[in-house]
Amino acid sequence: MSDYKIIVENVSAGYNSNIVLRNINLKIPQRKITAIMGPSGSGKSTFLRILNRLHELTPGAWVKGRVILDGIDIYDRKVNPTLIRKKIGMVFQKPNPFPMMSIYDNVAIGLKLNGIKDKKTLDEIVRRSLEIVGLWDEVKGDLHRPGTMLSGGQQQRLCIARALAVNPEVILMDEPTSSLDPISSMTIESLVKKLAEDRTIVIVTHNVQQAIRLADYVAFFYLGELIEHGPAVEVFTNPKHELTLKFVKGAIG
Amino acid sequence: MQLNKVLKKKILIDKAFTIILICAMIIYLVPIISIIYETVSRGLPALNLDFFTKPIPTAGEEGGGIANAIQGTVISIALASLIGIPVGILSGIFLSEYRELKITSFIRFINEVFHGIPSIIIGLFSFVLISKRIGFSVLAASFSLALIMIPIVTIVTQESLKMVPATIREAAFSLGIPKWKTTIFIVLRGAWQGIVTGILLSIGRIIGESAPILVTMGFYRWWFSGLDRPVSNMALNIFIFAMSPFQNWVRLAWGTALVLLVLVLLLNIIPRLMMLRREVRYE
Amino acid sequence: MFGDKIFKYTTAFFAFFIVISFLMLIYELYKGSYLAISKFGLSFIKNTVWDPVNGVFGALPLIIGTIVVSLLSLLFSLPISIGVALVLVLYLPRKISRGLAVLIETMAGVPSVIYGLWGLYVLAPFLRENVYSVLQSMFGFIPLFSGPNYGIGFLTGSMVLALMITPIITAVTKDLLLAVPTSIKEAAVSLGPKKKELALIMIKYIKPGLFAASLLGLGRAIGETMAISMVIGNKFKLFPSSLFDTWYTLSAIIANEFLEATYDLYISSLVYIGLLLLAVTLAVIIIARIIIWRFSKVRGEI
């Protein structure tokens, strides 16, 4: 078993004639938190969306190179992106619970639409998912109420529970705390730490402090290029590249 | 001194301008209020139990009602909805969810043009296509009504789906849900209120249509007796009754007008209230 | 993957249904009018006789009638619509303005037979007794104001049509006014504190959109059938003899004679009229749509 969950090889990407990412090579370790840092416009969100083949859904988008998940190139023509996405959950910048849908269904829908009908199984998974994100005690009496009526922080945790319900091996997080208040952010961060115990986490952040708090590994992107990557301790204490140093010190970004 | 005069003149002109605008408002509002007032005051006396339960009287006969016209109108609208709603929703889905395809902007354009085609012409189309083959029939009439509905439902579906944020679709995709399930069970659900609004508005539109009815099944005053036969229609009856010299028919015309007016107002206002409530909740 | 493909092609099929219906509509109308086309050809457009007894049909008077009546209705409606839209946007408090806007939009949904019924039984008698008769007694010596006064006629018809298209033009104008950028409005305010300047500058700014709105209203007026048939008097003539005279339009003749048309050539001639009506409305709508698309594009770029 390789120590790396995802291996990105020579990946370039963009929209139409624009290049957003240039020749990226990165290995993402198993059951660790890898933080993708960089100022806005560095291509870090695009990079994340390449890992679960969401990027290609935008009109005009293109990708080159290989992304290997558990030994399989997910951009191989024989691969069905829907099956890939089952293994890779995603949490977005802004909480986005499904509209007009109850809290229960928000968590259960991924299973339901993937063919799991058994009520008992569903109940149990919904409960366990909500428990992991620490939402169960807050909402157990309100499971039938719409997910959109929760507070921002609760909504984001609901979205994480929704992703957990289908039991992904990898969770991608695109600045999951950027629209939340500090207390909710902290709750989410400690949750991320907990999730990494048995899952691979890739989290995009423009917040250096967050990366310092969370990351095992760090990759620093700048203007579409991967400037530097490695264990967090190395990148933060002894950055090799001047740009990284500037970013870490808050001089750019 | 001089400046003061200029200023005074300016203020006067501004006042005159305001008065002209208010006059425009009044010129429009007076007839509108008159239409509502006259329809209510002349229609109300016609409304009684007989009006809703008795069949249409022959020309010159006293009494009677519009019961078979109510039945006929309900059947026509139900049949039209049966075709119009699914076709409108499905094509709206295509135009919204596959909007990256070049062909969709062409179809959108055709759809908007289709929406603007006068209903009498849609009626003539259905007449040549259906009535000429199987005779004046509720089938031909409903088909023309469906064609009037489709562009409206399509436009509203497309607009409502567009309002659902892209990240909702992406969140569903990243749960491993295929696009078709995402669209039907998640995106459509989020857009449902807007679509229902559009359906209600389109029913409000076809319930008052009389031109296509006239050319596809004509005037008829009996009960439904098969899809290849005509049925009676409330809106068309208003035309036929109003243009006749018979007092009783004119009376029924006003009564029918009142019923239609109330229905149309409800079908226009209920969705608007629904939308308002939704706006408030999202704020 | 497979389900996605089926889904895409199913929805595409129904979207194409609209395109196919549109093409079929043109074809079927052509087929339906084939008898009349082969008999009269294009001279149908310039012939001035409509004689069902002898099977001779020509549409020129109807075309003139349609053009005059719809332009008149636009002439009546446009200033009123602009005025109403300005009042809604600039003068009234937001709540009242919203309520009124809903009322006006709802009036666009009122069935045309109800406008016709009101025109026939309320407006026409009122105009006959209180307006036309007065005008006749004052200006009766001028031919324009002489002749029989039935109340119904092309002038009354134009007024009813104007009422029907006002909600449409008002709604579009209102949206255009609301979309005027603040920079333009501020420039107006700096010229003077008066609303007149502001209104005039806004109107100037939305001119192209206003033109498209007028075309949409015109398209609606041309195609409007039942109401006009109820109040125009339905008399076939090249020109009316006075302002109060009856007349005919393309759509009115279909509504009024379709059920009386007893033989194929007669019906075919009425469908031919439908085809002419389609050609005219399509031209108007397409031009309006293109202008609106262009206008919104230009806006999007700024």
mmCIF file of C-alpha atoms in Angstrom, chain A residues 49 54 57 59 82 85-86 88 90 92 96-101 105 113-114 162, chain B residues 100 164 167-168 170-178 181 185-186 189-190 193 282:
data_model
loop_
_atom_site.group_PDB
_atom_site.id
_atom_site.type_symbol
_atom_site.label_atom_id
_atom_site.label_comp_id
_atom_site.label_asym_id
_atom_site.label_seq_id
_atom_site.Cartn_x
_atom_site.Cartn_y
_atom_site.Cartn_z
ATOM 1 C CA ARG A 49 -11.688 20.766 -8.536
ATOM 2 C CA LEU A 54 -15.565 19.011 -11.232
ATOM 3 C CA LEU A 57 -17.954 20.748 -16.016
ATOM 4 C CA PRO A 59 -17.840 25.474 -20.104
ATOM 5 C CA THR A 82 -19.529 9.685 -11.154
ATOM 6 C CA ARG A 85 -16.738 11.307 -7.122
ATOM 7 C CA LYS A 86 -18.311 8.744 -4.801
ATOM 8 C CA ILE A 88 -14.096 11.883 -3.025
ATOM 9 C CA MET A 90 -16.321 17.876 -1.242
ATOM 10 C CA PHE A 92 -17.569 24.228 -0.496
ATOM 11 C CA ASN A 96 -24.811 24.933 0.332
ATOM 12 C CA PRO A 97 -27.428 22.626 1.819
ATOM 13 C CA PHE A 98 -29.870 21.392 -0.819
ATOM 14 C CA PRO A 99 -32.804 23.796 -1.049
ATOM 15 C CA MET A 100 -36.354 22.755 -0.140
ATOM 16 C CA MET A 101 -35.000 19.674 1.549
ATOM 17 C CA ASP A 105 -32.840 14.261 3.522
ATOM 18 C CA LEU A 113 -30.010 8.333 -4.857
ATOM 19 C CA ASN A 114 -27.285 5.725 -4.890
ATOM 20 C CA ARG A 162 -23.809 15.103 3.883
ATOM 21 C CA GLU B 100 -23.105 25.340 -22.611
ATOM 22 C CA VAL B 164 -30.371 27.389 -8.306
ATOM 23 C CA THR B 167 -22.531 24.804 -6.171
ATOM 24 C CA ILE B 168 -25.756 22.928 -5.400
ATOM 25 C CA GLU B 170 -21.504 20.462 -7.722
ATOM 26 C CA ALA B 171 -22.284 19.320 -4.186
ATOM 27 C CA ALA B 172 -24.600 16.675 -5.590
ATOM 28 C CA PHE B 173 -22.034 15.567 -8.168
ATOM 29 C CA SER B 174 -19.410 15.208 -5.481
ATOM 30 C CA LEU B 175 -21.716 12.807 -3.623
ATOM 31 C CA GLY B 176 -21.408 10.597 -6.677
ATOM 32 C CA ILE B 177 -24.932 11.368 -7.851
ATOM 33 C CA PRO B 178 -25.238 11.293 -11.652
ATOM 34 C CA LYS B 181 -30.650 12.303 -10.709
ATOM 35 C CA PHE B 185 -34.266 15.157 -7.429
ATOM 36 C CA ILE B 186 -32.158 18.079 -6.242
ATOM 37 C CA ARG B 189 -36.729 20.466 -6.153
ATOM 38 C CA GLY B 190 -34.983 23.734 -5.418
ATOM 39 C CA GLN B 193 -41.837 26.983 -6.492
ATOM 40 C CA TYR B 282 -34.506 34.092 1.769
#
